[in-house]
Short mmCIF file of C-alpha atoms and ligand atoms in Angstrom, two decimals:
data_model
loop_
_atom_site.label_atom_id
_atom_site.label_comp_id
_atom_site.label_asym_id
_atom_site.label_seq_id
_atom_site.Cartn_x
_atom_site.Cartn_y
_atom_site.Cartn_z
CA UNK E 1 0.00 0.00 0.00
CA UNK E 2 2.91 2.43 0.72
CA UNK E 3 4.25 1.54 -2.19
CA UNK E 4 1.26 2.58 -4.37
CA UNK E 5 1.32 5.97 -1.98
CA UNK E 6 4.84 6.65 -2.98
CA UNK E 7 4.19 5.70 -6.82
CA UNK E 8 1.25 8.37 -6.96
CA UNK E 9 3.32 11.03 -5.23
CA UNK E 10 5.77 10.57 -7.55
CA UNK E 11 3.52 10.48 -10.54
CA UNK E 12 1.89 13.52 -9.68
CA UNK E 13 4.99 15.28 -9.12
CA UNK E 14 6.91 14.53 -12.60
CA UNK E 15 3.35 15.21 -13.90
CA UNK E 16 2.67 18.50 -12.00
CA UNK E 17 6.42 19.55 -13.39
CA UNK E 18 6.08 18.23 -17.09
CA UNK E 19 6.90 20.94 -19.55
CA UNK E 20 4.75 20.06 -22.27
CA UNK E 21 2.23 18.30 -24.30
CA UNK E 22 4.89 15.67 -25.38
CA UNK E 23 6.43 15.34 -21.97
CA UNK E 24 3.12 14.91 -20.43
CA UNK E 25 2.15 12.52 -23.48
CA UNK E 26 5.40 10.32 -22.38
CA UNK E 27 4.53 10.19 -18.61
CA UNK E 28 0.82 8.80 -19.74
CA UNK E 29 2.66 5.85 -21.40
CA UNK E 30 5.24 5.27 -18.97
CA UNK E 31 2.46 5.03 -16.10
CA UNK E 32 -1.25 4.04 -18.26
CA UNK E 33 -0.13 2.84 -21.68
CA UNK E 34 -0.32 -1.11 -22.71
CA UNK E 35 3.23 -1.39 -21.15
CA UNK E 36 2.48 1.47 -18.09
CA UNK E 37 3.74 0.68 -14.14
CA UNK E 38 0.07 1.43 -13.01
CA UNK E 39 -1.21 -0.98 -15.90
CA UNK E 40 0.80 -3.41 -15.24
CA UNK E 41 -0.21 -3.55 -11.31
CA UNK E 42 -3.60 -3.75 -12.90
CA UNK E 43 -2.68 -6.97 -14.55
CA UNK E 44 -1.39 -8.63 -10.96
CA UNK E 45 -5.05 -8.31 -9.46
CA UNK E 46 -5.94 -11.51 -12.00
CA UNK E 47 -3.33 -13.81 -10.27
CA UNK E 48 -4.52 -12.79 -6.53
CA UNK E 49 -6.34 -14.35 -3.71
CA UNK E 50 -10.17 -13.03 -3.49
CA UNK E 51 -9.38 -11.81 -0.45
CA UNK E 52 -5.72 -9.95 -1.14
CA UNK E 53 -7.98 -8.42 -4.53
CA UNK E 54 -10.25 -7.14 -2.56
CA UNK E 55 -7.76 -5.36 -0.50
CA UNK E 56 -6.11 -4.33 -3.11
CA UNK E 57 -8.08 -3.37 -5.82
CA UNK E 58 -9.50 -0.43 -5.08
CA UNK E 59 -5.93 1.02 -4.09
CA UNK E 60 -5.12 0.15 -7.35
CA UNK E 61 -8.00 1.47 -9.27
CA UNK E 62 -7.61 4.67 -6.70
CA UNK E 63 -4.35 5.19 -8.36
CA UNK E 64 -4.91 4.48 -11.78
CA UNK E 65 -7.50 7.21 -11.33
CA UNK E 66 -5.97 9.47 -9.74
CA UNK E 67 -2.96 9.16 -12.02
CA UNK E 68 -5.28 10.10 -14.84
CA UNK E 69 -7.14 12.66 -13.30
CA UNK E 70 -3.73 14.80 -12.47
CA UNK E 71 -2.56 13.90 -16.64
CA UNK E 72 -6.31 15.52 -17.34
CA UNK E 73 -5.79 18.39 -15.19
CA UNK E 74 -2.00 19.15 -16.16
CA UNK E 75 -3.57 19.15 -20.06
CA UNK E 76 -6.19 21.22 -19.40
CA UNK E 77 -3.84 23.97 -17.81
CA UNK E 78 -1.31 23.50 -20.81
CA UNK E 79 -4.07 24.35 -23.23
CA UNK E 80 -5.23 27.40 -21.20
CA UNK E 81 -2.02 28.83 -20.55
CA UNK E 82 -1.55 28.18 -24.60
CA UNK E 83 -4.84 29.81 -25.39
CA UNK E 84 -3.78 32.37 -23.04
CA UNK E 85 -0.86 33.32 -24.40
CA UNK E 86 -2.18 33.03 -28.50
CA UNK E 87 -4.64 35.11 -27.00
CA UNK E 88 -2.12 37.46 -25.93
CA UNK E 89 0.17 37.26 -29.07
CA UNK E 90 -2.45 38.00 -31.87
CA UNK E 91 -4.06 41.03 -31.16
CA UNK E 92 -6.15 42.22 -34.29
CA UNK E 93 -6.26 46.10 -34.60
CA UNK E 94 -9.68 46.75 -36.18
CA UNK E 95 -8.86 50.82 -36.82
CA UNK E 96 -6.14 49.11 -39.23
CA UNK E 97 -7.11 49.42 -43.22
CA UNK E 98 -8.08 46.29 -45.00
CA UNK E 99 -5.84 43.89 -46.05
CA UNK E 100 -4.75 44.33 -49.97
CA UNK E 101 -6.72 41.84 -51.28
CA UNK E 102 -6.13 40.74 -55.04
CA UNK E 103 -9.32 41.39 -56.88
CA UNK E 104 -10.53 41.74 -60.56
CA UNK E 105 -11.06 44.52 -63.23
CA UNK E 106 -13.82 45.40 -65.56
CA UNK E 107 -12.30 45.17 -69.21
CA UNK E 108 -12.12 48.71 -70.80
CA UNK E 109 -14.01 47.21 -73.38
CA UNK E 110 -17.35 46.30 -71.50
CA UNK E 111 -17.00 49.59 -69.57
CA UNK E 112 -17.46 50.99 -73.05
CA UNK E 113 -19.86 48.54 -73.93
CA UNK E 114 -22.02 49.72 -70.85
CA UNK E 115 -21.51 53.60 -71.20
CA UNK E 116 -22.69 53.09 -74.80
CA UNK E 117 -25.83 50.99 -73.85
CA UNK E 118 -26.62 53.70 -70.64
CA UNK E 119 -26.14 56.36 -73.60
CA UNK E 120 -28.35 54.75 -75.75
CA UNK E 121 -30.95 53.53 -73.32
CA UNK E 122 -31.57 57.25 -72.89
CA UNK E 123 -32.12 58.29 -76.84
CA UNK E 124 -34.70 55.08 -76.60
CA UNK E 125 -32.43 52.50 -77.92
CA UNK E 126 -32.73 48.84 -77.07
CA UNK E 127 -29.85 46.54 -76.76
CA UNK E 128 -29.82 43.72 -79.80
CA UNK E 129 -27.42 41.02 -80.14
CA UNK E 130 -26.75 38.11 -83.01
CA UNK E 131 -24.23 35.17 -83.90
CA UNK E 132 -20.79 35.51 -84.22
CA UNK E 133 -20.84 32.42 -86.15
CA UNK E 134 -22.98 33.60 -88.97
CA UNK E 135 -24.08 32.64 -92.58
CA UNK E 136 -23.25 34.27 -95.63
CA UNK E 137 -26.23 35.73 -96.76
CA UNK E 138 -26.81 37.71 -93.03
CA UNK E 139 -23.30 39.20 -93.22
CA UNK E 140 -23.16 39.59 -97.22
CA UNK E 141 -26.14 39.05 -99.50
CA UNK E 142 -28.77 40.53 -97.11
CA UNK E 143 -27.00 43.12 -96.91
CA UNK E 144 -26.54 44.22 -100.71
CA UNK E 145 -23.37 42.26 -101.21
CA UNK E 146 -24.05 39.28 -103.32
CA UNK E 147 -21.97 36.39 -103.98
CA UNK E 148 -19.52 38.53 -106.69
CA UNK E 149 -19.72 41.73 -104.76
CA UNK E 150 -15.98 43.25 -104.42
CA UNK E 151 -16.47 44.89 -100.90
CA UNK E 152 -16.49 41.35 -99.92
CA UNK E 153 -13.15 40.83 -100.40
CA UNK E 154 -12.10 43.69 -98.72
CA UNK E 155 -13.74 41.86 -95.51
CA UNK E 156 -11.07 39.28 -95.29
CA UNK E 157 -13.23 36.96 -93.91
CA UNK E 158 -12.97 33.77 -92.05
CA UNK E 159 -15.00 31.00 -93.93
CA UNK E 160 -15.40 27.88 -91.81
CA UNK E 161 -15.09 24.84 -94.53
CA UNK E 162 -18.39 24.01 -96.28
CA UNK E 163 -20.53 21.87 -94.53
CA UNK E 164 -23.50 20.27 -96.13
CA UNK E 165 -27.13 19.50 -95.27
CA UNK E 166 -27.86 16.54 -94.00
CA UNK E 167 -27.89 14.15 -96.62
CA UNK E 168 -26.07 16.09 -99.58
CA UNK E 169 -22.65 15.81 -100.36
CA UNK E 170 -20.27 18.68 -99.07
CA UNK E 171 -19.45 19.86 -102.95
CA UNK E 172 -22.80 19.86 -103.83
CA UNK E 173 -24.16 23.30 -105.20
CA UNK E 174 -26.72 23.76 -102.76
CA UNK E 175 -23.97 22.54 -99.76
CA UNK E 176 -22.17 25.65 -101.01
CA UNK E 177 -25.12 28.10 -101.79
CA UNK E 178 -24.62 31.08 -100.39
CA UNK E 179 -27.14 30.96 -97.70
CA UNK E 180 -25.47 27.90 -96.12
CA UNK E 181 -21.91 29.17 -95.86
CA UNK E 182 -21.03 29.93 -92.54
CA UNK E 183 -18.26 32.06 -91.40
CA UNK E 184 -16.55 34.61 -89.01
CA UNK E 185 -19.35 37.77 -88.80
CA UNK E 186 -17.21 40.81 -89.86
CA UNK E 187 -19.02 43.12 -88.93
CA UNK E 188 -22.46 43.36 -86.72
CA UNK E 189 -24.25 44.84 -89.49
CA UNK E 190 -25.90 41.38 -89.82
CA UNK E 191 -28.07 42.35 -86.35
CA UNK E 192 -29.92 44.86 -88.50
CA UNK E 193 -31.11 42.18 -90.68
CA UNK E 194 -31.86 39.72 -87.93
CA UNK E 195 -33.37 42.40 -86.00
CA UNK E 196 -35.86 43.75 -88.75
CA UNK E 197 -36.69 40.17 -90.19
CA UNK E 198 -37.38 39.30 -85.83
CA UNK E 199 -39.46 42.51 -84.29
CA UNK E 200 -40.43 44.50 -87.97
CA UNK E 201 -40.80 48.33 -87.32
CA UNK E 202 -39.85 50.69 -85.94
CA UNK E 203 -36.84 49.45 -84.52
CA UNK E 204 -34.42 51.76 -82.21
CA UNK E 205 -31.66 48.86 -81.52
CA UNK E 206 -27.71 49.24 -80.53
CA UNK E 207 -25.59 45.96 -81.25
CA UNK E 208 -22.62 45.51 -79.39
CA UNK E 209 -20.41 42.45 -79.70
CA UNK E 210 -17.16 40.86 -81.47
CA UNK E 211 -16.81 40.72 -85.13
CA UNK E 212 -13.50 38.77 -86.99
CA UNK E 213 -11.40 39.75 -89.70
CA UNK E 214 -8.27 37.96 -90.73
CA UNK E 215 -5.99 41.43 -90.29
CA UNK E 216 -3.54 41.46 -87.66
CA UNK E 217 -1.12 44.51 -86.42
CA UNK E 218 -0.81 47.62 -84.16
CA UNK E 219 -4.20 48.59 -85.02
CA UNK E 220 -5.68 45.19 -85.88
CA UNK E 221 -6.54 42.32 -84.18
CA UNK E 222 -8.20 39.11 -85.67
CA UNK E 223 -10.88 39.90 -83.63
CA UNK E 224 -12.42 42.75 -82.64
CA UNK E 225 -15.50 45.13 -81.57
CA UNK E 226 -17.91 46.66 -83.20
CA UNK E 227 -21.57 48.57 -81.87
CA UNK E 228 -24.01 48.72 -84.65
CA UNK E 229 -26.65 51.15 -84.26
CA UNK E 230 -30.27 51.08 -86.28
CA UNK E 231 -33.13 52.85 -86.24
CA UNK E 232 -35.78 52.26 -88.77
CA UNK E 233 -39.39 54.81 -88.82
CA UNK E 234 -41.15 56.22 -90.82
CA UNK E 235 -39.74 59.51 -92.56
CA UNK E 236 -36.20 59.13 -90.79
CA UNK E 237 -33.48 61.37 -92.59
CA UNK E 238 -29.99 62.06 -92.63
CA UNK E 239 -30.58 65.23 -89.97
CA UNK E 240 -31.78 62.21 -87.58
CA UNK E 241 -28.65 60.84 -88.48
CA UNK E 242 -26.45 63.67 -87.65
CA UNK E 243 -28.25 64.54 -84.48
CA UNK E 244 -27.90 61.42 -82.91
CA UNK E 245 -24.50 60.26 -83.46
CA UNK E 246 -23.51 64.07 -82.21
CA UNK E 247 -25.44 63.72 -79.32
CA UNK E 248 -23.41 60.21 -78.75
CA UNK E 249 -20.30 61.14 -78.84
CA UNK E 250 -20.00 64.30 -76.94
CA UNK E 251 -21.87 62.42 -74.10
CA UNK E 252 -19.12 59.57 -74.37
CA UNK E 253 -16.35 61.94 -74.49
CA UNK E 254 -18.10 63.87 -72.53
CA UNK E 255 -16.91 67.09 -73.82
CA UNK E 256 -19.62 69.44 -75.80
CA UNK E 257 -16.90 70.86 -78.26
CA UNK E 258 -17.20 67.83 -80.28
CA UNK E 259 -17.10 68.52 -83.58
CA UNK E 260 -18.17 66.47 -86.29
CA UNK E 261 -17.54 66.04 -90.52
CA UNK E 262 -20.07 64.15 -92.55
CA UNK E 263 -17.71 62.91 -95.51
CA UNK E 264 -19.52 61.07 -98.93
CA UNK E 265 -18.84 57.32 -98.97
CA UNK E 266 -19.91 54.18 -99.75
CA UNK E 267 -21.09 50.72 -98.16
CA UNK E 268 -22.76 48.53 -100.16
CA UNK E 269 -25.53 47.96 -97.19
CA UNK E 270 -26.52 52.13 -96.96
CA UNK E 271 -27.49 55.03 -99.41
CA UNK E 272 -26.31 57.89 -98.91
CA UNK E 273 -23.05 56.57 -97.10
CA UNK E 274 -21.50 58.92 -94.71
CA UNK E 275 -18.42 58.45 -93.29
CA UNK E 276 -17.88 60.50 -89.80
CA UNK E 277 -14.29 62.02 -88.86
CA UNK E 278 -14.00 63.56 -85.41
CA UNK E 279 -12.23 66.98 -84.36
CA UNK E 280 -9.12 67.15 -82.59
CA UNK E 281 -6.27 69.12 -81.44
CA UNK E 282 -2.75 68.25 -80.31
CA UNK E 283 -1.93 69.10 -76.71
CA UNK E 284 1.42 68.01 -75.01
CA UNK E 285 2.04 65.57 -78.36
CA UNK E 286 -1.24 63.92 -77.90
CA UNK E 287 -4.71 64.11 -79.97
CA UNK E 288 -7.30 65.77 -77.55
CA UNK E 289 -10.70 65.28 -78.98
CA UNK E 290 -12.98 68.73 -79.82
CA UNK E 291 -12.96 71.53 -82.23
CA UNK E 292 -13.13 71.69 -85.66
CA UNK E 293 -9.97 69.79 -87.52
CA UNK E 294 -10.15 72.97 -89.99
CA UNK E 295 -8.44 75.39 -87.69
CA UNK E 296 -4.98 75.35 -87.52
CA UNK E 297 -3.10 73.14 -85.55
CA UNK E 298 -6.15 70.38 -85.26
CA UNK E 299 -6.90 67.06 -87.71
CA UNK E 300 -10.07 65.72 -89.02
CA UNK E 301 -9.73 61.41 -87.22
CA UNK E 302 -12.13 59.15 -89.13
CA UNK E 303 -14.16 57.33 -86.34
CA UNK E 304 -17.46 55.57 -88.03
CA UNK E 305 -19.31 54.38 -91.02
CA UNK E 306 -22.81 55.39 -91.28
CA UNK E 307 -25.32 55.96 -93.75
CA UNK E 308 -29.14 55.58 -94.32
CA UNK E 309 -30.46 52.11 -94.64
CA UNK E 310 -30.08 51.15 -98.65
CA UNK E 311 -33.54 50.19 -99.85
CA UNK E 312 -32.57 46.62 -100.90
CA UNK E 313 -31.64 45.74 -96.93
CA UNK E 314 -34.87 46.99 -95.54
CA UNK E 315 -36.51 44.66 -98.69
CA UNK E 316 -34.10 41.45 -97.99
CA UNK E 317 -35.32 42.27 -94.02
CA UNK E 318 -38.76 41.74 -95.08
CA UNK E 319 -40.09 45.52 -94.94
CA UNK E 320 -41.59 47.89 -97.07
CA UNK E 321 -39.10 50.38 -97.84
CA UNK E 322 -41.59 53.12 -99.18
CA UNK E 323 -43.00 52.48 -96.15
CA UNK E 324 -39.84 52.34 -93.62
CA UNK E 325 -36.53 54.19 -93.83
CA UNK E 326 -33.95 54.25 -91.45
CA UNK E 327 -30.23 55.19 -90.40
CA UNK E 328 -26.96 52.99 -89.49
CA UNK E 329 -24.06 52.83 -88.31
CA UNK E 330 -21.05 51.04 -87.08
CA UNK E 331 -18.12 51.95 -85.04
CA UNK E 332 -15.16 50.02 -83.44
CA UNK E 333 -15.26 49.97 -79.83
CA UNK E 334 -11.93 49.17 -79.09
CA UNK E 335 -10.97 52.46 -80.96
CA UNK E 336 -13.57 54.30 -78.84
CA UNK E 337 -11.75 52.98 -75.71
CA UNK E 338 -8.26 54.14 -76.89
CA UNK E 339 -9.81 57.42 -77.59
CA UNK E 340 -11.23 58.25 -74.53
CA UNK E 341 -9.24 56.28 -72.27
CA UNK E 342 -5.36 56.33 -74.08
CA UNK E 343 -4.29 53.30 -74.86
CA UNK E 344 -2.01 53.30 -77.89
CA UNK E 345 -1.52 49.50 -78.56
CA UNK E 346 -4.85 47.42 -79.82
CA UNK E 347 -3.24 44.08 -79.25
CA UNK E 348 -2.47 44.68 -75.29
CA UNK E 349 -6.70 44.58 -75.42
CA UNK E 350 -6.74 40.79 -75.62
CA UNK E 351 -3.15 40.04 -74.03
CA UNK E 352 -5.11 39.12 -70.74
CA UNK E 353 -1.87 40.66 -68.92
CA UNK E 354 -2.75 41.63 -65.49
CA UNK E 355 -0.53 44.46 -65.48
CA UNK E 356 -2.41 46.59 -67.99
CA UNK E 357 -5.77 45.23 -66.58
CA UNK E 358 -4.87 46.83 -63.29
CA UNK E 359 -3.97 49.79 -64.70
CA UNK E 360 -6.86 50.33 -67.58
CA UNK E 361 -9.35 48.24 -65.88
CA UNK E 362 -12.55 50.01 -64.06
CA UNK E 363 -13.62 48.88 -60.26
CA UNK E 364 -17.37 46.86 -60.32
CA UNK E 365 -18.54 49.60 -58.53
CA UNK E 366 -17.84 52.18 -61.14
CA UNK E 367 -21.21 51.76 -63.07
CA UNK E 368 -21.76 54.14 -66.26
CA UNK E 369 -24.87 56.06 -65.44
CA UNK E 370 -25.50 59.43 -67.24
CA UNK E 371 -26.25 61.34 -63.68
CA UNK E 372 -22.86 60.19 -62.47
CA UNK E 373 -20.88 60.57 -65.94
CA UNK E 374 -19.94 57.71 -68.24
CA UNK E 375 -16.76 57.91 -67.42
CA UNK E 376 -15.74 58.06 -63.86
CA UNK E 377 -11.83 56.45 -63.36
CA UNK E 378 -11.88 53.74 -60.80
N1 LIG S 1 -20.37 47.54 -91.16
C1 LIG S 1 -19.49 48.62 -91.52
C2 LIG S 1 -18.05 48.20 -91.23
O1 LIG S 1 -17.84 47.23 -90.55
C3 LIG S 1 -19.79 49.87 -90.73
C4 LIG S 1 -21.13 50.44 -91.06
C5 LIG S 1 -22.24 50.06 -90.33
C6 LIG S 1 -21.28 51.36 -92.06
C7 LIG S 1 -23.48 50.59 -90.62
C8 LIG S 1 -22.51 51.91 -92.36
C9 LIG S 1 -23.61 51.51 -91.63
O2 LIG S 1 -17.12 48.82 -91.68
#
C-alpha cells in the first residue's frame, strides 16, 4: 500500500512539473499505456487471492484514477495557458485598413460597352445582339453584297469549310449556296437584318459584340469590336442621323466641343453613305478630342461608317421600304476605348496581362450612369 502511496506522489509530481504536451504525453505511457507501471499492477489483481484483490483493488484502481485525473488536469492547464498566451500574441487592430486583397477589373471594353448601352438607353435605344458564327447571306447578301460583290473581299473573312445539309454531299451546289456558308461575322451589321426580319418596325436597336477579320497589327486584331446602331421609322433622314451620333459622342467623351464632318462614302448595305471624322487638337504631343480639324493646328480622325439604310436591306429584311426608312451605323469599340481612355496599342486589349488590366481596368462599382458621368476612373 505504501508503495502505491509513494508511486502516486511521484507520478503527480513529474506530472505536476512536465513541460509540455509531449512530456506529459510520455509520462501517460510510462504510467497508463499497454506497457504502463500502473497498468501493469492492474494486470497482478488476476493472479490474486479473493481476499488480497479485494484489498487491493480499489488502491489500485484509486491510483490508476488518480494518475489520470492529475494527466487531465495538467492538459487542461497546458491548453489554457496556450490559449492564453495566442490570445495574448495575436491582437487584431480593427482601426487598421483592409488587407490588400487581389481582386478583378472590368475590361475597358465592356466599360465601353455599358456607357454606350446607358447612352443609348436614354435616346430610346434597345440593346440587340446576333451570332458571331454567322451565314453568308446575313453578313453579305442581305446586306446588298451578293456572292460577286468586291467589298467582300475587302472583308477578309474567315469562312469555316463548307458543310452540307444533311444528306447532300459537301461539294454539292446547294452545300455551297450562299445561304449555307457559314463564317466569321465581320461586322455586326448582320443584327440589322436579324433584328428587322425578328421585331419588324420601328426598330431603335444598338448591337454591341465581337466581329472577326483575318488582319492582324498595331491597329488590328483578328478579332475585334464593333456597336451597330439602327433605327428604322417612318420619314427618318440624314438630320436624324447627324443629331444622334452628335449627341453620342460628346456624351461619351463627354466634352460638348465635339465637332463632327459628314464625308460622302460608300457601303454597299446604306445610301447615302456617310463616313464621320471627329475633331481634334494636339496638346502636349497627344490628340485631344474637340474643335473643328479645320483650324490650324487640329486634324479631321475618321471614327465611323454610317449611312441611311439602302432600300434593298430593308426589302431582304422583309419591310416595305416606301414604307420604312432608317439610319446605321457602325463603329469600333476598341478604338472608342483608346480614344477616350489612351491606350495606344490594340493588341495589349486581348493580351489578358494583369498588369495593364490593373492599370486600364474600371472597379465593379464604377457603373456608367448618365447622372454620375460615363466615365468616372476607378
Ligand atoms: N459595317 C461597316 C463596317 O464594318 C460599318 C457600317 C455600319 C457602315 C453601318 C454603315 C452603316 O465597316
Amino acid at each position: 500500500m505504501e508503495d502505491y502511496r509513494t508511486l502516486e506522489d511521484q507520478a503527480r509530481e513529474r506530472i505536476a512539473a512536465a513541460a509540455d504536451l509531449s512530456a506529459l504525453e510520455a509520462l501517460r505511457v510510462e504510467y497508463l499505456g499497454k506497457q504502463g507501471s500502473v497498468s501493469a499492477l492492474l494486470k497482478t489483481l488476476g493472479a490474486m487471492a479473493p481476499e488480497e484483490r479485494q484489498e487491493k483493488a480499489p488502491a489500485i484502481q484509486a491510483l490508476r484514477q488518480s494518475v489520470f485525473d492529475a494527466l487531465a488536469a495538467r492538459k487542461a492547464e497546458m491548453e489554457a495557458a496556450e490559449l492564453e498566451q495566442r490570445l495574448a500574441a495575436e491582437t487584431l487592430d480593427l482601426s487598421l485598413p483592409a488587407p490588400e486583397m487581389p481582386k478583378g477589373s472590368v475590361h475597358p471594353v465592356s466599360q465601353v460597352m455599358d456607357e454606350l448601352a446607358e447612352i443609348f438607353a436614354d435616346l430610346g435605344f434597345a440593346v440587340a445582339t446576333g451570332p458571331e458564327i454567322e451565314d453568308d447571306w446575313h453578313n453579305f447578301t442581305a446586306l446588298n453584297m451578293p456572292e460577286s460583290h468586291p467589298a467582300r473581299a475587302m472583308h477578309d473573312t474567315f469562312y469555316f469549310p463548307d458543310a452540307a445539309p444533311e444528306g447532300e454531299p459537301a461539294s454539292s451546289s446547294a452545300a455551297v449556296g450562299q445561304k449555307r456558308r457559314m463564317l466569321l461575322r465581320t461586322h455586326t451589321s448582320p443584327v440589322q437584318v436579324r433584328t428587322m426580319m425578328s421585331q419588324g418596325a420601328p426598330v431603335r436597336i444598338i448591337a454591341p459584340g465581337r466581329v472577326y477579320r483575318s488582319d492582324s497589327d498595331a491597329t488590328h486584331t483578328p478579332m475585334f469590336h464593333q456597336i451597330e446602331g439602327l433605327m428604322i421609322d417612318r420619314g427618318i433622314h440624314l438630320g436624324h442621323l447627324k443629331w444622334t451620333l452628335e449627341t453620342f459622342l460628346k456624351a461619351f467623351f463627354e466634352r460638348e466641343d465635339i465637332v463632327l464632318r459628314l464625308r460622302p462614302s460608300y457601303f454597299p448595305f446604306t445610301e447615302p453613305s456617310v463616313e464621320v471624322d471627329v475633331g481634334f487638337a494636339i496638346e502636349n504631343g497627344r490628340r485631344v478630342l474637340g474643335g473643328s480639324g479645320d483650324e490650324p493646328g487640329h486634324g479631321w480622325m475618321e471614327l465611323l461608317g454610317s449611312g441611311m439604310v439602302n432600300r434593298r436591306v430593308i426589302e431582304f429584311s422583309g419591310l416595305d421600304p416606301d414604307e420604312w426608312q432608317g439610319f446605321a451605323f457602325g463603329v469600333g469599340v476598341d478604338r472608342l476605348a483608346m480614344l477616350k481612355y489612351g491606350m495606344d496599342d490594340l493588341r495589349a486589349f486581348f493580351d489578358g496581362d494583369v498588369r495593364w488590366l490593373r492599370h486600364y481596368g474600371f472597379s465593379p462599382f464604377d457603373q456608367p450612369t448618365l447622372s454620375a458621368g460615363v466615365g468616372a476612373r476607378a
